[in-house]
């Protein structure tokens, strides 16, 4: 069974179709890359999937259950968690407290939440920063904090929105390894928005290409990079 089914999803902002009749499925354990030019509708699709916006049309089905109309906190409890393209940690709280906010979606116990948070802080290798204020972290560490926070919600489906954006090559490599490690553990399915084509080629099992809100192509990475329409709309300009 598909873990996630996107069926004819459209999202209109006034006259602008940020998503237009987008359909695809994800199977459990896979990594789906989501690519396309700026303004293609990638972040909007994450917003529609995770309950931040209701889709104007179409359905989002997670583990066989229709998600339309559910609020983000309910979506998170059901097992979907997303990062934000513009990372906004709770700046005046420590790293561990930020990650505990994620864990508190699963437990009411502060003690348990702290343990869960520390576990994920170790996964992203931010132990040395656990008691630092989040607002003081450089961008590379903020991105890791963002990943730790969503992992602490114990998701089945993780949606990562440009977690490598603004990072240097060494930091990007750490994130790539983290994504591959998460996949190898086999419990979490991932959808990854990324502009770095080399990175997306390495990590994705399949790729969906959006352009002007529409799905332009879907396939294995090797087929996507040689697809003439994708080259014209996106890759040719890289
Ligand atoms: N809340 C909103 N209200 C009005 N228009 C919006 C809103 N959110 C997104 N848009 C518009 O929808 C389109 C798709 O935006 P979106 O942020 O989804 O693109 P994206 O593919 O994530 O781009 P990028 O690669 O730059 O992050 C853009 O034209 C954007 O201006
Ligand atoms: Mg975006």
Coordinates of C-alpha atoms and ligand atoms in Angstrom, one line a residue:
X1 CA 0.0 0.0 0.0
X2 CA 1.2 3.5 -0.7
X3 CA 2.0 5.5 2.4
X4 CA 1.0 8.8 0.7
X5 CA -1.3 9.4 -2.2
X6 CA -1.6 12.8 -3.8
X7 CA -4.6 12.9 -5.9
X8 CA -5.3 15.8 -8.3
X9 CA -4.2 18.4 -5.8
X10 CA -4.7 22.0 -6.8
X11 CA -4.1 25.1 -4.6
X12 CA -5.2 28.5 -5.9
X13 CA -4.1 31.8 -4.4
X14 CA -6.7 34.1 -6.0
X15 CA -6.0 33.6 -9.7
X16 CA -2.7 32.0 -9.3
X17 CA -2.5 28.1 -9.4
X18 CA 0.4 27.4 -7.1
X19 CA -0.4 23.7 -7.5
X20 CA -2.5 22.4 -10.4
X21 CA -3.8 18.8 -10.6
X22 CA -0.8 17.2 -9.0
X23 CA -0.9 13.4 -8.5
X24 CA 1.7 10.9 -7.4
X25 CA 2.2 8.2 -4.8
X26 CA 4.9 7.2 -2.4
X27 CA 5.7 3.8 -1.1
X28 CA 6.9 3.1 2.4
X29 CA 10.6 3.6 3.0
X30 CA 11.4 5.4 -0.2
X31 CA 13.0 8.8 -0.7
X32 CA 11.0 11.0 -3.2
X33 CA 12.8 14.0 -4.5
X34 CA 10.7 17.1 -5.3
X35 CA 12.3 19.5 -7.7
X36 CA 11.5 22.4 -9.9
X37 CA 12.3 26.1 -10.5
X38 CA 11.7 28.8 -7.9
X39 CA 7.9 29.4 -7.6
X40 CA 7.1 26.0 -9.0
X41 CA 4.9 25.1 -6.1
X42 CA 7.1 22.8 -4.1
X43 CA 6.6 24.4 -0.7
X44 CA 2.9 25.0 -1.4
X45 CA 2.6 21.2 -2.0
X46 CA 4.2 20.5 1.4
X47 CA 1.8 23.0 3.0
X48 CA -1.2 21.2 1.4
X49 CA 0.1 17.8 2.4
X50 CA 0.7 18.7 6.1
X51 CA -2.5 20.6 6.7
X52 CA -1.0 24.1 6.7
X53 CA -3.4 24.9 3.8
X54 CA -6.3 22.9 2.7
X55 CA -6.0 22.0 -1.0
X56 CA -8.5 23.9 -3.2
X57 CA -9.2 20.6 -5.0
X58 CA -8.0 17.1 -4.7
X59 CA -7.1 14.7 -1.9
X60 CA -4.1 13.9 0.3
X61 CA -4.3 10.3 1.5
X62 CA -1.9 9.2 4.2
X63 CA -1.9 5.5 5.2
X64 CA -5.3 5.1 3.5
X65 CA -6.8 8.0 5.4
X66 CA -8.0 11.3 3.8
X67 CA -6.2 14.2 5.4
X68 CA -8.0 17.1 3.9
X69 CA -9.3 19.5 6.6
X70 CA -7.0 18.2 9.4
X71 CA -5.0 20.8 11.2
X72 CA -1.2 20.6 11.2
X73 CA -1.0 19.3 14.8
X74 CA -3.5 16.5 14.0
X75 CA -1.4 15.7 10.9
X76 CA 1.7 15.6 13.0
X77 CA 0.1 13.2 15.5
X78 CA -0.8 10.9 12.7
X79 CA 2.9 10.7 11.7
X80 CA 3.8 13.4 9.2
X81 CA 6.4 16.1 10.0
X82 CA 7.9 18.8 7.9
X83 CA 10.8 21.2 8.1
X84 CA 10.4 24.9 7.1
X85 CA 12.4 26.3 4.2
X86 CA 12.9 29.5 6.3
X87 CA 14.2 28.0 9.6
X88 CA 12.7 29.9 12.6
X89 CA 13.8 28.2 15.8
X90 CA 12.5 29.5 19.1
X91 CA 15.5 31.8 19.3
X92 CA 15.4 32.5 23.1
X93 CA 15.1 28.8 24.0
X94 CA 17.9 26.3 24.1
X95 CA 18.5 23.7 21.4
X96 CA 17.2 20.9 23.7
X97 CA 14.1 22.9 24.6
X98 CA 13.4 23.5 20.9
X99 CA 13.6 19.8 20.1
X100 CA 11.5 19.0 23.2
X101 CA 8.6 21.0 21.6
X102 CA 8.6 18.3 18.9
X103 CA 8.8 15.4 21.3
X104 CA 5.9 16.9 23.4
X105 CA 3.6 15.9 20.5
X106 CA 4.1 12.3 21.7
X107 CA 4.3 12.6 25.5
X108 CA 3.1 14.8 28.3
X109 CA 6.2 14.0 30.4
X110 CA 8.9 16.7 30.4
X111 CA 11.4 14.0 31.5
X112 CA 10.5 11.7 28.6
X113 CA 10.4 14.6 26.1
X114 CA 13.9 15.6 27.2
X115 CA 15.2 12.1 26.7
X116 CA 13.6 11.9 23.3
X117 CA 15.0 15.3 22.4
X118 CA 18.5 14.3 23.4
X119 CA 18.3 11.1 21.4
X120 CA 17.6 13.1 18.2
X121 CA 20.1 15.8 19.0
X122 CA 22.7 13.0 19.1
X123 CA 21.4 11.7 15.7
X124 CA 22.0 15.1 14.1
X125 CA 25.3 15.5 16.0
X126 CA 24.5 18.7 17.9
X127 CA 25.2 17.3 21.4
X128 CA 27.8 20.0 22.0
X129 CA 25.1 22.7 21.4
X130 CA 22.3 21.2 23.4
X131 CA 22.3 24.0 26.0
X132 CA 23.1 26.8 23.6
X133 CA 20.3 29.3 22.7
X134 CA 18.9 28.4 19.3
X135 CA 19.1 32.0 18.1
X136 CA 22.9 32.0 18.3
X137 CA 23.4 29.0 16.1
X138 CA 25.0 29.4 12.6
X139 CA 22.8 28.3 9.6
X140 CA 24.3 24.8 9.3
X141 CA 23.4 24.0 12.9
X142 CA 20.0 25.6 12.7
X143 CA 19.2 23.3 9.8
X144 CA 20.3 20.3 11.9
X145 CA 18.2 21.6 14.8
X146 CA 15.2 21.7 12.4
X147 CA 15.7 18.1 11.5
X148 CA 16.1 17.0 15.1
X149 CA 12.9 18.8 16.0
X150 CA 10.9 17.0 13.4
X151 CA 12.5 13.6 14.1
X152 CA 11.5 14.1 17.8
X153 CA 7.9 14.0 16.7
X154 CA 8.5 10.3 15.8
X155 CA 7.2 10.7 12.2
X156 CA 6.5 8.0 9.6
X157 CA 6.8 10.5 6.8
X158 CA 9.3 13.2 6.9
X159 CA 9.1 16.2 4.5
X160 CA 12.3 18.2 4.2
X161 CA 12.1 21.6 2.5
X162 CA 15.6 22.7 1.3
X163 CA 17.5 21.5 4.4
X164 CA 20.7 21.9 2.4
X165 CA 19.9 25.5 1.3
X166 CA 22.6 27.9 2.3
X167 CA 25.0 25.2 3.6
X168 CA 28.6 24.7 2.5
X169 CA 29.6 21.4 0.8
X170 CA 30.8 19.8 4.0
X171 CA 27.6 20.7 5.9
X172 CA 25.5 19.5 2.9
X173 CA 27.4 16.2 2.9
X174 CA 26.5 15.7 6.6
X175 CA 22.8 16.3 5.8
X176 CA 23.0 13.8 2.8
X177 CA 24.4 11.2 5.1
X178 CA 21.8 11.9 7.7
X179 CA 19.0 11.4 5.1
X180 CA 20.6 8.2 3.9
X181 CA 21.0 6.9 7.5
X182 CA 17.3 7.7 8.2
X183 CA 16.4 5.7 5.1
X184 CA 18.7 2.8 6.0
X185 CA 17.0 2.4 9.4
X186 CA 13.9 1.7 7.4
X187 CA 11.2 3.3 9.6
X188 CA 10.8 6.7 7.9
X189 CA 9.7 7.6 4.4
X190 CA 11.1 10.9 3.1
X191 CA 10.1 13.6 0.6
X192 CA 12.9 16.0 -0.1
X193 CA 12.8 19.4 -1.8
X194 CA 16.2 20.4 -2.9
X195 CA 17.8 22.5 -5.7
X196 CA 21.2 20.8 -5.5
X197 CA 20.8 18.3 -8.3
X198 CA 23.9 16.2 -7.4
X199 CA 22.5 15.7 -3.9
X200 CA 18.9 14.9 -5.1
X201 CA 20.3 12.4 -7.6
X202 CA 22.2 10.6 -4.9
X203 CA 19.4 10.4 -2.4
X204 CA 16.2 9.9 -4.4
X205 CA 14.6 6.7 -5.4
X206 CA 12.2 8.6 -7.6
X207 CA 11.8 12.3 -8.5
X208 CA 8.7 14.4 -9.1
X209 CA 9.4 17.6 -11.1
X210 CA 7.0 20.6 -10.7
X211 CA 6.8 23.5 -13.1
X212 CA 4.4 26.4 -12.8
X213 CA 2.3 24.4 -10.3
X214 CA 2.0 21.3 -12.6
X215 CA 3.7 18.0 -12.5
X216 CA 6.1 18.1 -15.4
X217 CA 7.6 14.6 -15.0
X218 CA 8.1 11.7 -12.6
X219 CA 10.6 8.9 -12.7
X220 CA 13.9 7.5 -11.6
X221 CA 16.7 10.0 -11.2
X222 CA 18.5 8.8 -14.4
X223 CA 15.4 9.3 -16.5
X224 CA 14.6 12.7 -15.0
X225 CA 18.1 14.2 -15.8
X226 CA 17.8 13.1 -19.4
X227 CA 14.2 14.2 -19.9
X228 CA 14.2 17.0 -22.5
X229 CA 11.2 18.8 -21.0
X230 CA 12.9 18.8 -17.6
X231 CA 16.1 20.1 -19.1
X232 CA 14.3 22.9 -20.9
X233 CA 12.2 23.9 -17.9
X234 CA 14.7 23.5 -15.1
X235 CA 18.0 21.8 -15.5
X236 CA 19.1 23.8 -18.6
X237 CA 19.1 27.0 -16.5
X238 CA 21.3 25.5 -13.8
Ligands
LIG1 N1 0.4 32.2 0.9 C1 0.5 32.6 -0.4 N2 -0.2 33.6 -0.9 C2 -0.1 33.9 -2.2 N3 0.7 33.3 -3.1 C3 1.5 32.3 -2.6 C4 1.5 31.9 -1.2 N4 2.4 30.9 -1.0 C5 3.0 30.7 -2.2 N5 2.5 31.6 -3.2 C6 2.8 31.6 -4.6 O1 2.7 30.3 -5.1 C7 3.8 30.1 -6.0 C8 4.5 28.8 -5.6 O2 5.3 29.2 -4.5 P1 6.1 28.1 -3.6 O3 6.7 28.8 -2.4 O4 5.3 26.9 -3.4 O5 7.3 27.7 -4.7 P2 8.6 26.8 -4.5 O6 8.6 25.8 -5.6 O7 8.7 26.3 -3.1 O8 9.7 27.9 -4.8 P3 11.2 28.0 -4.1 O9 12.1 27.1 -4.9 O10 11.6 29.4 -4.5 O11 11.1 27.8 -2.7 C9 4.6 31.3 -6.1 O12 4.2 32.1 -7.2 C10 4.3 32.0 -4.8 O13 4.5 33.4 -4.9
LIG2 MG1 10.0 26.6 -1.5

